[in-house]
Structure formats: structure tokens, C-alpha cells
mmCIF file of C-alpha atoms and ligand atoms in Angstrom:
data_model
loop_
_atom_site.group_PDB
_atom_site.id
_atom_site.type_symbol
_atom_site.label_atom_id
_atom_site.label_comp_id
_atom_site.label_asym_id
_atom_site.label_seq_id
_atom_site.Cartn_x
_atom_site.Cartn_y
_atom_site.Cartn_z
ATOM 1 C CA MET M 1 95.770 46.100 68.829
ATOM 2 C CA ILE M 2 96.429 48.968 71.046
ATOM 3 C CA ASP M 3 97.964 52.449 69.665
ATOM 4 C CA LEU M 4 99.825 53.961 72.369
ATOM 5 C CA SER M 5 101.199 56.928 69.780
ATOM 6 C CA LEU M 6 98.258 59.303 71.258
ATOM 7 C CA LYS M 7 99.528 58.710 75.058
ATOM 8 C CA LYS M 8 101.829 61.680 75.985
ATOM 9 C CA ASN M 9 105.260 60.281 76.868
ATOM 10 C CA GLY M 10 105.733 59.512 80.534
ATOM 11 C CA ASP M 11 107.392 62.572 81.328
ATOM 12 C CA ASN M 12 104.961 64.765 79.428
ATOM 13 C CA ALA M 13 101.991 63.127 81.016
ATOM 14 C CA THR M 14 103.768 63.545 84.664
ATOM 15 C CA ALA M 15 104.285 67.172 83.856
ATOM 16 C CA ALA M 16 100.914 67.879 82.970
ATOM 17 C CA PHE M 17 99.448 66.115 85.790
ATOM 18 C CA ALA M 18 102.136 68.114 88.126
ATOM 19 C CA THR M 19 100.790 71.675 86.380
ATOM 20 C CA ASP M 20 97.266 70.332 87.026
ATOM 21 C CA VAL M 21 97.904 69.687 90.790
ATOM 22 C CA ASN M 22 100.082 72.689 91.561
ATOM 23 C CA TYR M 23 97.073 75.236 89.918
ATOM 24 C CA GLY M 24 94.154 73.258 91.547
ATOM 25 C CA LEU M 25 95.993 73.153 94.970
ATOM 26 C CA SER M 26 96.957 76.597 94.655
ATOM 27 C CA GLN M 27 93.231 78.041 94.196
ATOM 28 C CA ASP M 28 91.476 79.799 97.372
ATOM 29 C CA GLN M 29 88.890 77.177 96.597
ATOM 30 C CA LYS M 30 90.985 73.900 95.895
ATOM 31 C CA SER M 31 90.155 71.377 93.502
ATOM 32 C CA LEU M 32 91.831 68.916 91.224
ATOM 33 C CA PRO M 33 90.517 67.347 87.706
ATOM 34 C CA SER M 34 88.364 64.336 88.268
ATOM 35 C CA ARG M 35 90.646 62.626 84.815
ATOM 36 C CA TYR M 36 93.285 61.647 87.090
ATOM 37 C CA PHE M 37 91.222 59.390 89.372
ATOM 38 C CA TYR M 38 92.002 56.708 86.778
ATOM 39 C CA ASP M 39 95.374 55.395 87.280
ATOM 40 C CA GLY M 40 95.593 51.354 87.630
ATOM 41 C CA LYS M 41 94.426 51.068 91.343
ATOM 42 C CA GLY M 42 91.606 53.973 90.315
ATOM 43 C CA SER M 43 90.604 51.910 87.566
ATOM 44 C CA ARG M 44 90.486 48.707 89.854
ATOM 45 C CA LEU M 45 88.423 50.694 92.080
ATOM 46 C CA PHE M 46 85.725 51.944 89.940
ATOM 47 C CA GLN M 47 85.211 48.329 88.628
ATOM 48 C CA LYS M 48 84.483 47.396 92.396
ATOM 49 C CA ILE M 49 82.050 50.745 92.343
ATOM 50 C CA MET M 50 80.088 49.367 89.651
ATOM 51 C CA ASP M 51 79.357 46.180 91.299
ATOM 52 C CA LEU M 52 78.167 47.969 94.605
ATOM 53 C CA PRO M 53 74.390 47.466 95.371
ATOM 54 C CA GLU M 54 73.877 51.553 95.972
ATOM 55 C CA TYR M 55 75.476 52.340 92.536
ATOM 56 C CA TYR M 56 72.478 52.072 90.391
ATOM 57 C CA LEU M 57 73.965 53.661 87.415
ATOM 58 C CA THR M 58 75.507 50.374 85.960
ATOM 59 C CA ARG M 59 72.859 48.328 86.558
ATOM 60 C CA SER M 60 70.332 50.611 84.899
ATOM 61 C CA GLU M 61 72.313 51.382 81.718
ATOM 62 C CA TYR M 62 72.975 47.507 81.752
ATOM 63 C CA GLU M 63 69.413 47.323 81.693
ATOM 64 C CA VAL M 64 68.614 49.709 79.102
ATOM 65 C CA LEU M 65 71.344 48.388 76.661
ATOM 66 C CA THR M 66 70.361 44.638 77.217
ATOM 67 C CA GLU M 67 66.405 45.419 76.814
ATOM 68 C CA ASN M 68 67.088 47.348 73.736
ATOM 69 C CA LYS M 69 70.082 46.501 71.922
ATOM 70 C CA GLU M 70 68.295 45.094 68.668
ATOM 71 C CA THR M 71 66.674 48.256 68.179
ATOM 72 C CA ILE M 72 70.092 50.275 68.747
ATOM 73 C CA ILE M 73 71.793 48.422 66.593
ATOM 74 C CA GLU M 74 69.039 48.426 64.136
ATOM 75 C CA GLU M 75 68.926 52.310 64.386
ATOM 76 C CA PHE M 76 72.835 52.807 64.417
ATOM 77 C CA ALA M 77 74.571 50.441 62.736
ATOM 78 C CA GLY M 78 72.721 50.641 59.214
ATOM 79 C CA GLU M 79 73.942 49.683 55.892
ATOM 80 C CA GLY M 80 77.947 49.316 55.036
ATOM 81 C CA PHE M 81 81.066 49.749 57.414
ATOM 82 C CA PHE M 82 81.354 51.870 60.356
ATOM 83 C CA HIS M 83 83.914 52.670 63.222
ATOM 84 C CA LEU M 84 82.360 52.329 66.318
ATOM 85 C CA ILE M 85 84.252 54.875 68.865
ATOM 86 C CA ASP M 86 83.731 54.278 72.554
ATOM 87 C CA LEU M 87 84.730 57.848 74.442
ATOM 88 C CA GLY M 88 85.972 56.781 78.224
ATOM 89 C CA ALA M 89 85.560 53.222 77.518
ATOM 90 C CA GLY M 90 86.964 52.288 81.031
ATOM 91 C CA ASP M 91 86.349 48.040 80.967
ATOM 92 C CA ALA M 92 83.724 48.360 78.304
ATOM 93 C CA LEU M 93 81.125 46.213 80.596
ATOM 94 C CA LYS M 94 78.313 47.823 78.940
ATOM 95 C CA THR M 95 79.382 48.293 75.326
ATOM 96 C CA LYS M 96 80.165 44.585 75.281
ATOM 97 C CA ILE M 97 76.297 43.939 75.080
ATOM 98 C CA LEU M 98 76.126 45.969 71.653
ATOM 99 C CA LEU M 99 79.570 44.481 70.578
ATOM 100 C CA GLN M 100 77.972 40.973 70.817
ATOM 101 C CA GLN M 101 74.351 42.203 69.224
ATOM 102 C CA LEU M 102 76.672 43.675 66.178
ATOM 103 C CA ALA M 103 79.002 40.489 65.805
ATOM 104 C CA ASP M 104 75.751 38.246 65.977
ATOM 105 C CA ARG M 105 74.450 40.122 63.173
ATOM 106 C CA HIS M 106 77.753 39.919 61.200
ATOM 107 C CA SER M 107 77.772 43.956 61.013
ATOM 108 C CA ALA M 108 80.935 45.643 59.328
ATOM 109 C CA PHE M 109 82.534 47.396 61.803
ATOM 110 C CA ASN M 110 85.663 48.271 63.927
ATOM 111 C CA TYR M 111 85.880 48.778 67.436
ATOM 112 C CA ILE M 112 87.807 52.117 68.729
ATOM 113 C CA PRO M 113 88.125 52.230 72.416
ATOM 114 C CA VAL M 114 89.416 55.621 73.591
ATOM 115 C CA ASP M 115 90.406 55.885 77.381
ATOM 116 C CA ILE M 116 93.534 57.949 79.045
ATOM 117 C CA SER M 117 93.844 54.958 81.312
ATOM 118 C CA VAL M 118 96.705 52.598 79.720
ATOM 119 C CA ASP M 119 96.020 49.940 82.184
ATOM 120 C CA ALA M 120 91.956 50.054 81.212
ATOM 121 C CA MET M 121 92.698 50.072 77.351
ATOM 122 C CA GLN M 122 95.290 47.188 77.901
ATOM 123 C CA GLN M 123 92.715 44.948 79.866
ATOM 124 C CA LEU M 124 90.158 45.807 77.514
ATOM 125 C CA SER M 125 92.286 44.531 74.458
ATOM 126 C CA ASN M 126 93.271 41.659 76.035
ATOM 127 C CA SER M 127 89.715 40.571 77.138
ATOM 128 C CA LEU M 128 88.290 41.393 73.712
ATOM 129 C CA HIS M 129 90.974 39.151 72.004
ATOM 130 C CA THR M 130 90.093 36.405 74.118
ATOM 131 C CA GLY M 131 86.354 36.678 74.277
ATOM 132 C CA MET M 132 85.479 38.448 71.039
ATOM 133 C CA PRO M 133 88.015 37.438 68.726
ATOM 134 C CA GLU M 134 86.095 37.881 65.522
ATOM 135 C CA ILE M 135 85.700 41.884 66.538
ATOM 136 C CA SER M 136 88.596 44.068 64.978
ATOM 137 C CA VAL M 137 89.690 46.249 67.756
ATOM 138 C CA GLN M 138 92.004 49.482 67.842
ATOM 139 C CA ALA M 139 92.051 50.823 71.517
ATOM 140 C CA ILE M 140 93.549 54.216 71.797
ATOM 141 C CA VAL M 141 95.137 55.559 74.690
ATOM 142 C CA GLY M 142 94.613 59.450 74.853
ATOM 143 C CA GLU M 143 92.450 62.050 75.759
ATOM 144 C CA TYR M 144 88.822 62.345 74.076
ATOM 145 C CA PHE M 145 89.871 65.228 71.440
ATOM 146 C CA GLN M 146 93.260 64.142 70.929
ATOM 147 C CA ALA M 147 91.622 60.737 69.778
ATOM 148 C CA LEU M 148 88.773 62.275 67.806
ATOM 149 C CA GLU M 149 91.264 64.769 66.040
ATOM 150 C CA TRP M 150 93.414 61.565 65.249
ATOM 151 C CA LEU M 151 90.209 59.607 64.174
ATOM 152 C CA GLN M 152 89.115 62.376 61.991
ATOM 153 C CA ALA M 153 92.645 62.537 60.040
ATOM 154 C CA ASN M 154 93.599 59.007 60.127
ATOM 155 C CA LYS M 155 89.602 57.139 59.543
ATOM 156 C CA THR M 156 87.429 58.212 56.937
ATOM 157 C CA GLY M 157 83.743 56.702 56.676
ATOM 158 C CA ARG M 158 80.738 56.353 59.036
ATOM 159 C CA LYS M 159 81.325 57.061 62.532
ATOM 160 C CA VAL M 160 78.995 55.942 65.666
ATOM 161 C CA VAL M 161 80.365 57.491 69.112
ATOM 162 C CA LEU M 162 79.425 56.166 72.259
ATOM 163 C CA PHE M 163 79.793 58.234 75.212
ATOM 164 C CA LEU M 164 78.419 55.673 78.056
ATOM 165 C CA GLY M 165 78.111 55.781 81.569
ATOM 166 C CA SER M 166 77.169 59.076 82.423
ATOM 167 C CA ASN M 167 80.530 60.339 81.688
ATOM 168 C CA ILE M 168 78.903 63.671 80.074
ATOM 169 C CA GLY M 169 78.050 64.299 83.819
ATOM 170 C CA ASN M 170 81.313 65.250 84.803
ATOM 171 C CA PHE M 171 81.530 68.176 82.967
ATOM 172 C CA LYS M 172 80.435 71.643 84.493
ATOM 173 C CA ALA M 173 77.354 72.768 82.761
ATOM 174 C CA ASP M 174 79.011 75.155 80.077
ATOM 175 C CA GLU M 175 81.769 72.636 79.703
ATOM 176 C CA SER M 176 79.115 69.657 78.650
ATOM 177 C CA ARG M 177 77.836 72.124 75.936
ATOM 178 C CA ASP M 178 81.443 72.715 74.692
ATOM 179 C CA PHE M 179 82.265 69.204 74.224
ATOM 180 C CA LEU M 180 79.092 67.989 72.611
ATOM 181 C CA CYS M 181 79.645 70.715 69.893
ATOM 182 C CA SER M 182 83.176 69.599 69.621
ATOM 183 C CA VAL M 183 82.137 66.100 68.912
ATOM 184 C CA ARG M 184 79.735 67.051 66.865
ATOM 185 C CA ALA M 185 82.059 69.353 64.854
ATOM 186 C CA TYR M 186 84.026 66.074 64.304
ATOM 187 C CA LEU M 187 81.091 64.310 62.689
ATOM 188 C CA GLN M 188 79.371 64.313 59.131
ATOM 189 C CA PRO M 189 75.754 63.656 58.129
ATOM 190 C CA GLY M 190 74.779 59.910 58.695
ATOM 191 C CA ASP M 191 76.705 59.833 61.866
ATOM 192 C CA LYS M 192 75.633 59.148 65.284
ATOM 193 C CA LEU M 193 76.188 59.667 68.997
ATOM 194 C CA LEU M 194 74.781 57.496 71.658
ATOM 195 C CA MET M 195 75.101 58.865 75.131
ATOM 196 C CA GLY M 196 74.219 57.756 78.694
ATOM 197 C CA ILE M 197 72.308 60.233 80.956
ATOM 198 C CA ASP M 198 71.949 59.975 84.877
ATOM 199 C CA LEU M 199 68.389 61.237 85.340
ATOM 200 C CA HIS M 200 67.114 63.339 88.186
ATOM 201 C CA LYS M 201 65.495 61.257 91.115
ATOM 202 C CA ASP M 202 64.946 60.645 94.659
ATOM 203 C CA PRO M 203 68.049 62.712 95.898
ATOM 204 C CA ASP M 204 68.772 59.885 98.682
ATOM 205 C CA ILE M 205 69.255 57.410 95.827
ATOM 206 C CA ILE M 206 71.669 59.423 93.971
ATOM 207 C CA LEU M 207 73.674 60.513 97.334
ATOM 208 C CA ARG M 208 73.977 56.916 98.546
ATOM 209 C CA ALA M 209 75.391 55.846 94.998
ATOM 210 C CA TYR M 210 78.490 58.223 95.856
ATOM 211 C CA ASP M 211 78.670 57.432 99.632
ATOM 212 C CA ASP M 212 78.430 53.664 99.763
ATOM 213 C CA ALA M 213 78.402 51.502 103.140
ATOM 214 C CA ALA M 214 81.376 49.665 102.276
ATOM 215 C CA GLY M 215 83.584 52.904 101.556
ATOM 216 C CA VAL M 216 84.754 51.817 98.130
ATOM 217 C CA THR M 217 83.792 55.357 96.705
ATOM 218 C CA ALA M 218 85.467 56.860 99.521
ATOM 219 C CA ALA M 219 88.706 55.007 98.477
ATOM 220 C CA PHE M 220 88.410 55.812 95.254
ATOM 221 C CA ASN M 221 88.134 59.370 95.773
ATOM 222 C CA LEU M 222 91.137 59.207 98.159
ATOM 223 C CA ASN M 223 93.306 57.482 95.793
ATOM 224 C CA LEU M 224 93.740 60.709 94.171
ATOM 225 C CA LEU M 225 96.096 62.012 96.816
ATOM 226 C CA ARG M 226 97.913 58.253 97.114
ATOM 227 C CA ARG M 227 98.466 58.996 93.110
ATOM 228 C CA ILE M 228 100.024 62.319 93.963
ATOM 229 C CA ASN M 229 102.055 60.914 96.590
ATOM 230 C CA ARG M 230 103.473 58.010 94.139
ATOM 231 C CA GLU M 231 103.769 60.081 91.061
ATOM 232 C CA LEU M 232 104.625 63.345 92.127
ATOM 233 C CA GLY M 233 106.396 63.072 95.528
ATOM 234 C CA GLY M 234 103.922 64.016 97.854
ATOM 235 C CA ASN M 235 103.776 63.595 101.597
ATOM 236 C CA PHE M 236 99.595 63.601 102.055
ATOM 237 C CA ASP M 237 98.471 61.406 104.964
ATOM 238 C CA LEU M 238 95.450 59.673 103.631
ATOM 239 C CA GLU M 239 93.930 59.188 107.265
ATOM 240 C CA GLN M 240 94.058 63.120 107.649
ATOM 241 C CA PHE M 241 91.422 63.707 104.719
ATOM 242 C CA ARG M 242 87.982 62.441 104.260
ATOM 243 C CA HIS M 243 85.453 61.729 101.423
ATOM 244 C CA TYR M 244 82.383 64.075 101.467
ATOM 245 C CA PRO M 245 79.732 63.798 98.666
ATOM 246 C CA LEU M 246 76.868 66.234 98.836
ATOM 247 C CA TYR M 247 74.110 66.275 96.332
ATOM 248 C CA ASN M 248 72.333 69.751 95.094
ATOM 249 C CA PRO M 249 68.705 68.963 93.704
ATOM 250 C CA GLN M 250 67.992 72.174 92.383
ATOM 251 C CA ASP M 251 71.225 72.228 90.124
ATOM 252 C CA GLY M 252 71.194 68.272 89.832
ATOM 253 C CA VAL M 253 74.840 68.155 90.677
ATOM 254 C CA MET M 254 76.474 65.577 92.759
ATOM 255 C CA ARG M 255 79.688 67.093 94.010
ATOM 256 C CA SER M 256 82.374 65.348 95.545
ATOM 257 C CA TYR M 257 85.188 66.491 98.000
ATOM 258 C CA LEU M 258 88.335 65.641 100.119
ATOM 259 C CA VAL M 259 87.958 67.311 103.290
ATOM 260 C CA SER M 260 91.149 68.037 105.293
ATOM 261 C CA LYS M 261 90.632 66.955 109.236
ATOM 262 C CA LYS M 262 92.752 69.178 110.737
ATOM 263 C CA GLU M 263 95.220 72.275 109.968
ATOM 264 C CA GLN M 264 98.122 70.807 107.749
ATOM 265 C CA GLU M 265 100.995 71.388 105.448
ATOM 266 C CA VAL M 266 101.307 68.972 102.501
ATOM 267 C CA TYR M 267 104.851 68.916 100.626
ATOM 268 C CA ILE M 268 105.185 67.923 96.957
ATOM 269 C CA ARG M 269 108.431 66.995 95.957
ATOM 270 C CA ASP M 270 108.425 67.514 92.354
ATOM 271 C CA LEU M 271 106.357 71.206 92.744
ATOM 272 C CA ARG M 272 109.156 72.104 95.345
ATOM 273 C CA LYS M 273 105.975 73.545 97.264
ATOM 274 C CA SER M 274 104.054 73.129 100.232
ATOM 275 C CA PHE M 275 100.151 73.703 100.299
ATOM 276 C CA HIS M 276 98.688 74.844 103.832
ATOM 277 C CA PHE M 277 95.115 73.226 104.329
ATOM 278 C CA ALA M 278 93.058 74.796 107.054
ATOM 279 C CA ALA M 279 91.089 72.356 109.349
ATOM 280 C CA TRP M 280 88.022 71.116 107.218
ATOM 281 C CA GLU M 281 89.307 72.643 104.070
ATOM 282 C CA ALA M 282 87.964 70.993 100.907
ATOM 283 C CA ILE M 283 89.410 69.977 97.851
ATOM 284 C CA HIS M 284 86.538 69.633 95.009
ATOM 285 C CA THR M 285 87.380 66.355 93.241
ATOM 286 C CA GLU M 286 84.401 65.516 91.150
ATOM 287 C CA ASN M 287 80.988 66.732 89.862
ATOM 288 C CA SER M 288 78.320 64.298 88.453
ATOM 289 C CA HIS M 289 75.495 66.236 86.771
ATOM 290 C CA LYS M 290 71.979 64.521 86.496
ATOM 291 C CA TYR M 291 69.567 65.858 83.899
ATOM 292 C CA THR M 292 66.134 65.758 82.696
ATOM 293 C CA LEU M 293 64.988 64.579 79.402
ATOM 294 C CA PRO M 294 64.258 68.030 78.065
ATOM 295 C CA GLN M 295 67.509 69.393 79.335
ATOM 296 C CA VAL M 296 69.183 66.722 77.217
ATOM 297 C CA LYS M 297 67.471 67.110 74.009
ATOM 298 C CA GLU M 298 68.045 71.129 74.518
ATOM 299 C CA LEU M 299 71.824 70.508 74.889
ATOM 300 C CA GLY M 300 71.948 68.299 71.720
ATOM 301 C CA MET M 301 70.259 70.396 69.407
ATOM 302 C CA ALA M 302 72.221 73.518 70.913
ATOM 303 C CA CYS M 303 75.167 71.596 69.107
ATOM 304 C CA GLY M 304 73.175 70.717 65.929
ATOM 305 C CA PHE M 305 72.272 67.289 66.654
ATOM 306 C CA THR M 306 68.822 65.449 65.875
ATOM 307 C CA LEU M 307 67.182 63.716 68.521
ATOM 308 C CA GLN M 308 66.488 60.000 67.254
ATOM 309 C CA SER M 309 65.242 58.088 70.214
ATOM 310 C CA VAL M 310 65.064 57.691 74.165
ATOM 311 C CA PHE M 311 65.887 54.644 75.716
ATOM 312 C CA GLN M 312 64.868 54.040 79.574
ATOM 313 C CA ASP M 313 65.246 51.580 81.906
ATOM 314 C CA ASN M 314 61.882 50.253 84.004
ATOM 315 C CA ASN M 315 62.310 52.607 86.922
ATOM 316 C CA HIS M 316 63.637 55.603 84.766
ATOM 317 C CA ARG M 317 66.894 56.137 86.719
ATOM 318 C CA PHE M 318 68.854 56.415 83.615
ATOM 319 C CA ALA M 319 68.592 57.098 79.816
ATOM 320 C CA ASP M 320 70.448 56.258 76.789
ATOM 321 C CA VAL M 321 69.970 58.758 73.995
ATOM 322 C CA LEU M 322 70.739 58.365 70.393
ATOM 323 C CA PHE M 323 71.628 61.763 68.509
ATOM 324 C CA SER M 324 72.168 62.121 64.603
ATOM 325 C CA VAL M 325 73.566 64.250 62.296
ATOM 326 C CA GLU M 326 71.296 64.958 59.675
ATOM 327 C CA GLU M 327 71.877 66.714 56.289
ATOM 328 C CA ASP M 328 70.617 69.967 57.457
ATOM 329 C CA ASP M 329 72.380 69.955 60.634
ATOM 330 C CA ASN M 330 75.792 70.036 58.614
ATOM 331 C CA ARG M 331 76.765 73.475 59.767
ATOM 332 C CA LYS M 332 79.257 74.526 62.850
ATOM 333 C CA PRO M 333 77.463 74.444 65.862
ATOM 334 C CA GLU M 334 76.287 77.613 67.442
ATOM 335 C CA GLY M 335 78.320 79.347 70.191
ATOM 336 C CA ILE M 336 81.737 77.747 69.416
ATOM 337 C CA SER M 337 84.494 79.463 68.213
ATOM 338 C CA ASP M 338 87.373 77.430 66.349
ATOM 339 C CA ASP M 339 89.727 77.713 69.392
ATOM 340 C CA ARG M 340 87.411 75.819 71.418
ATOM 341 C CA LEU M 341 86.741 72.818 69.041
ATOM 342 C CA ILE M 342 89.829 71.498 70.188
ATOM 343 C CA LYS M 343 90.890 70.711 73.819
ATOM 344 C CA ASP M 344 93.586 68.987 75.725
HETATM 345 C C1 SAM J 401 83.081 56.417 84.551
HETATM 346 S S1 SAM J 401 84.300 55.831 83.768
HETATM 347 C C2 SAM J 401 82.870 55.238 82.091
HETATM 348 C C3 SAM J 401 83.499 53.808 81.820
HETATM 349 C C4 SAM J 401 82.548 53.213 80.733
HETATM 350 N N1 SAM J 401 82.288 54.144 79.748
HETATM 351 C C5 SAM J 401 81.111 53.045 81.474
HETATM 352 O O1 SAM J 401 80.337 53.561 80.992
HETATM 353 O O2 SAM J 401 81.433 52.013 82.314
HETATM 354 C C6 SAM J 401 85.270 56.898 82.698
HETATM 355 C C7 SAM J 401 86.087 56.442 82.099
HETATM 356 O O3 SAM J 401 86.305 57.521 81.312
HETATM 357 C C8 SAM J 401 87.964 57.923 81.268
HETATM 358 N N2 SAM J 401 88.264 59.276 80.923
HETATM 359 C C9 SAM J 401 88.032 60.139 81.977
HETATM 360 N N3 SAM J 401 88.497 61.525 81.276
HETATM 361 C C10 SAM J 401 88.944 61.227 80.025
HETATM 362 C C11 SAM J 401 89.595 62.110 79.038
HETATM 363 N N4 SAM J 401 89.412 63.381 79.518
HETATM 364 N N5 SAM J 401 89.822 61.273 78.153
HETATM 365 C C12 SAM J 401 89.805 60.059 77.798
HETATM 366 N N6 SAM J 401 89.569 59.147 78.718
HETATM 367 C C13 SAM J 401 88.847 59.903 79.888
HETATM 368 C C14 SAM J 401 88.304 57.059 82.343
HETATM 369 O O4 SAM J 401 89.843 56.773 82.311
HETATM 370 C C15 SAM J 401 87.387 55.995 82.676
HETATM 371 O O5 SAM J 401 88.032 54.920 81.993
#
């Protein structure tokens, strides 16, 4: 089943996109939110990225989950029914390893993938219906927090939350803490969180993963401008912008930009506005934060989680970290006020 009830209706979604584009392109340092990468074409390009030889992240996490699936399932499935909530599920390529293991051991659960991409959720629902018909699936199209809020109101029972693929890395440092603390606020003792983390490593390996030789990541980044053209009536000339990735090994953040190759004006019809680009002016489009294991442990603990287990690939490139919520942890996490618990 695919639940579109949380999806903003077409007009509202386009209005939110327009507002975010207008805000981002009006700043002194221009930016666009990375969550808009994933329209139909963006989701397909991301699937190609996952297959690239340079993109070690998917292969590493695939290895972690394949090698440790029995232990992971043992640690989080426990006894009795639970909801498996997959935040930003995408095509769930790696989640399917865990789903198969759960199905093989006849665990009582239902699978609730959540994603803002309607295309991704439709494809995933269809592929699970055909490939794993024994699993009960309710795909939700919506933002992370909309979905968590809805789940809290509508689904009682134990919850295991997956946040795979280093999705946490897309937040800025303070946002990742807010995000994790907000997730924690929706959970109860006995609930778990399994989170995929990209670890610090040779900067060249990281940089290559975001600057592949075939140019698929460049096309993925530039597709954001194509989406503005299509959905908001923009006139970006994609030939006049280039993808530029930059890794900072001190703060561990991989940043992606779109750089204007010349001085130019871009008109966006739905905003009735032109935006001026100086030659070589950049739009910041994505952060991908790399972590050390102590940083991850600290992040979880700051939000009232207990670190239960850490699983890594053989090259120590990627980790999946299992956090639990213990009885004693049942308190509101520090440093987060009520009005920050719900985000759009
Ligand atoms: C990097 S992909 C990871 C997919 C998958 N979890 C994996 O590990 O391969 C990120 C996914 O998160 C979704 N996403 C990004 N921001 C989101 C948000 N704010 N709310 C819900 N989904 C979001 C995107 O549509 C995309 O499918």
C-alpha cells in the first residue's frame, strides 16, 4: 500500500519549492536545499550513482549489512511485533537485506518506508509487492517529521527506525543534533535506531566519490536547475553552470556547488524575478558530513540514546550504529525546546 496522505498537494509542494528557491537564490551566498534533488530523474540518477566504482558508500554499507544481518536483526527484532520505519528509504536496496532476513526468520513486523519522492515510494512499493509479497508494507510519501508525527499518532507499538545511506550527513552539524533529538523524542524505551555513518578516511577517496569520471554526480547536481526550469518556469542554461565538489578534511564536510561559468541573469517565471550571477559565483547545493565514531557516540548520547553496537566494513569506511532507548533514557533530550521538535 502506498499512503499519499502526507504528501503536500501539488500546489502546496510547488509553492514550498518556489519559496525555498527564492530564499536560497536571494542570499549573498546562494544555496538550494538538497532535498529537492530527488524528483523522478534525480532518483534515477542517484540509483546510477550508487553503482559507480567511485561511490564506495553504498558498497560499504551493503557489506556491513550483509556481513552482520543476523546479529543486527537479533539485536533489534527481539520478541513481538514492531514497526520498521525507514526514513529516506529511496530504493531500499540495502534495507532489503534486512527485510529478507526478517522474512526468513518469520519476524512479526510491518515495513514503513518514508520518502519525499513519490516516484521512489511508488517504485519501492511495486518492487516489494512483486519480490517480497509476504511483507506488509505501507509506504509513506512525506517529510521525515511529518511522517514521524503521523506515525506517533497512528501506530502504537515498538518502533525500529532506520536512517541509512549516511542521510544524517546531509544536515549541518547543529541540524544533525536537532534531527536526532527530534527522532528520539518520538521514541519510547525499547525502541531502536540504526543509523548509517560515512567515516573519515583518505580525502581523495571521498572527493572521487562526489566527482566521478562518468559525470553522473555532476548530472545529478545540475538536475536541480532542470527541476527549477520544469516546475517553476526557470530559464537556467545548464551548459553555463558546472558541478564543483570540495572536501574539507578538518571539518569532515564534503560540499557540492553549482558554479556559474559567466555573468548571467536567470529568470524564474513563477517568482516573477530575475537572479543575477557574477562570473564564477556558486550555489551551495549539498553537504555530506563525515564522522568519527566518538563523534557519533557523542551525538547519540546528547539526545538520550544509548549506543548498543557498531558494525563496520572491513576497510573501516562506513559504520552502521545501533542506538537503543533505555528506561533511564526516557527523558526529553537536552538542548531541544518543544517548538523545535517538529520540522517541515
Ligand atoms: C541518499 S538517498 C538514500 C536512500 C537510502 N536510504 C539508501 O541508503 O540508499 C536519500 C533519500 O532521502 C530522501 N529524502 C531527502 N530528504 C528528505 C526529507 N526531508 N524527508 C523525507 N525524505 C527525504 C530522498 O528523496 C532520497 O530518496
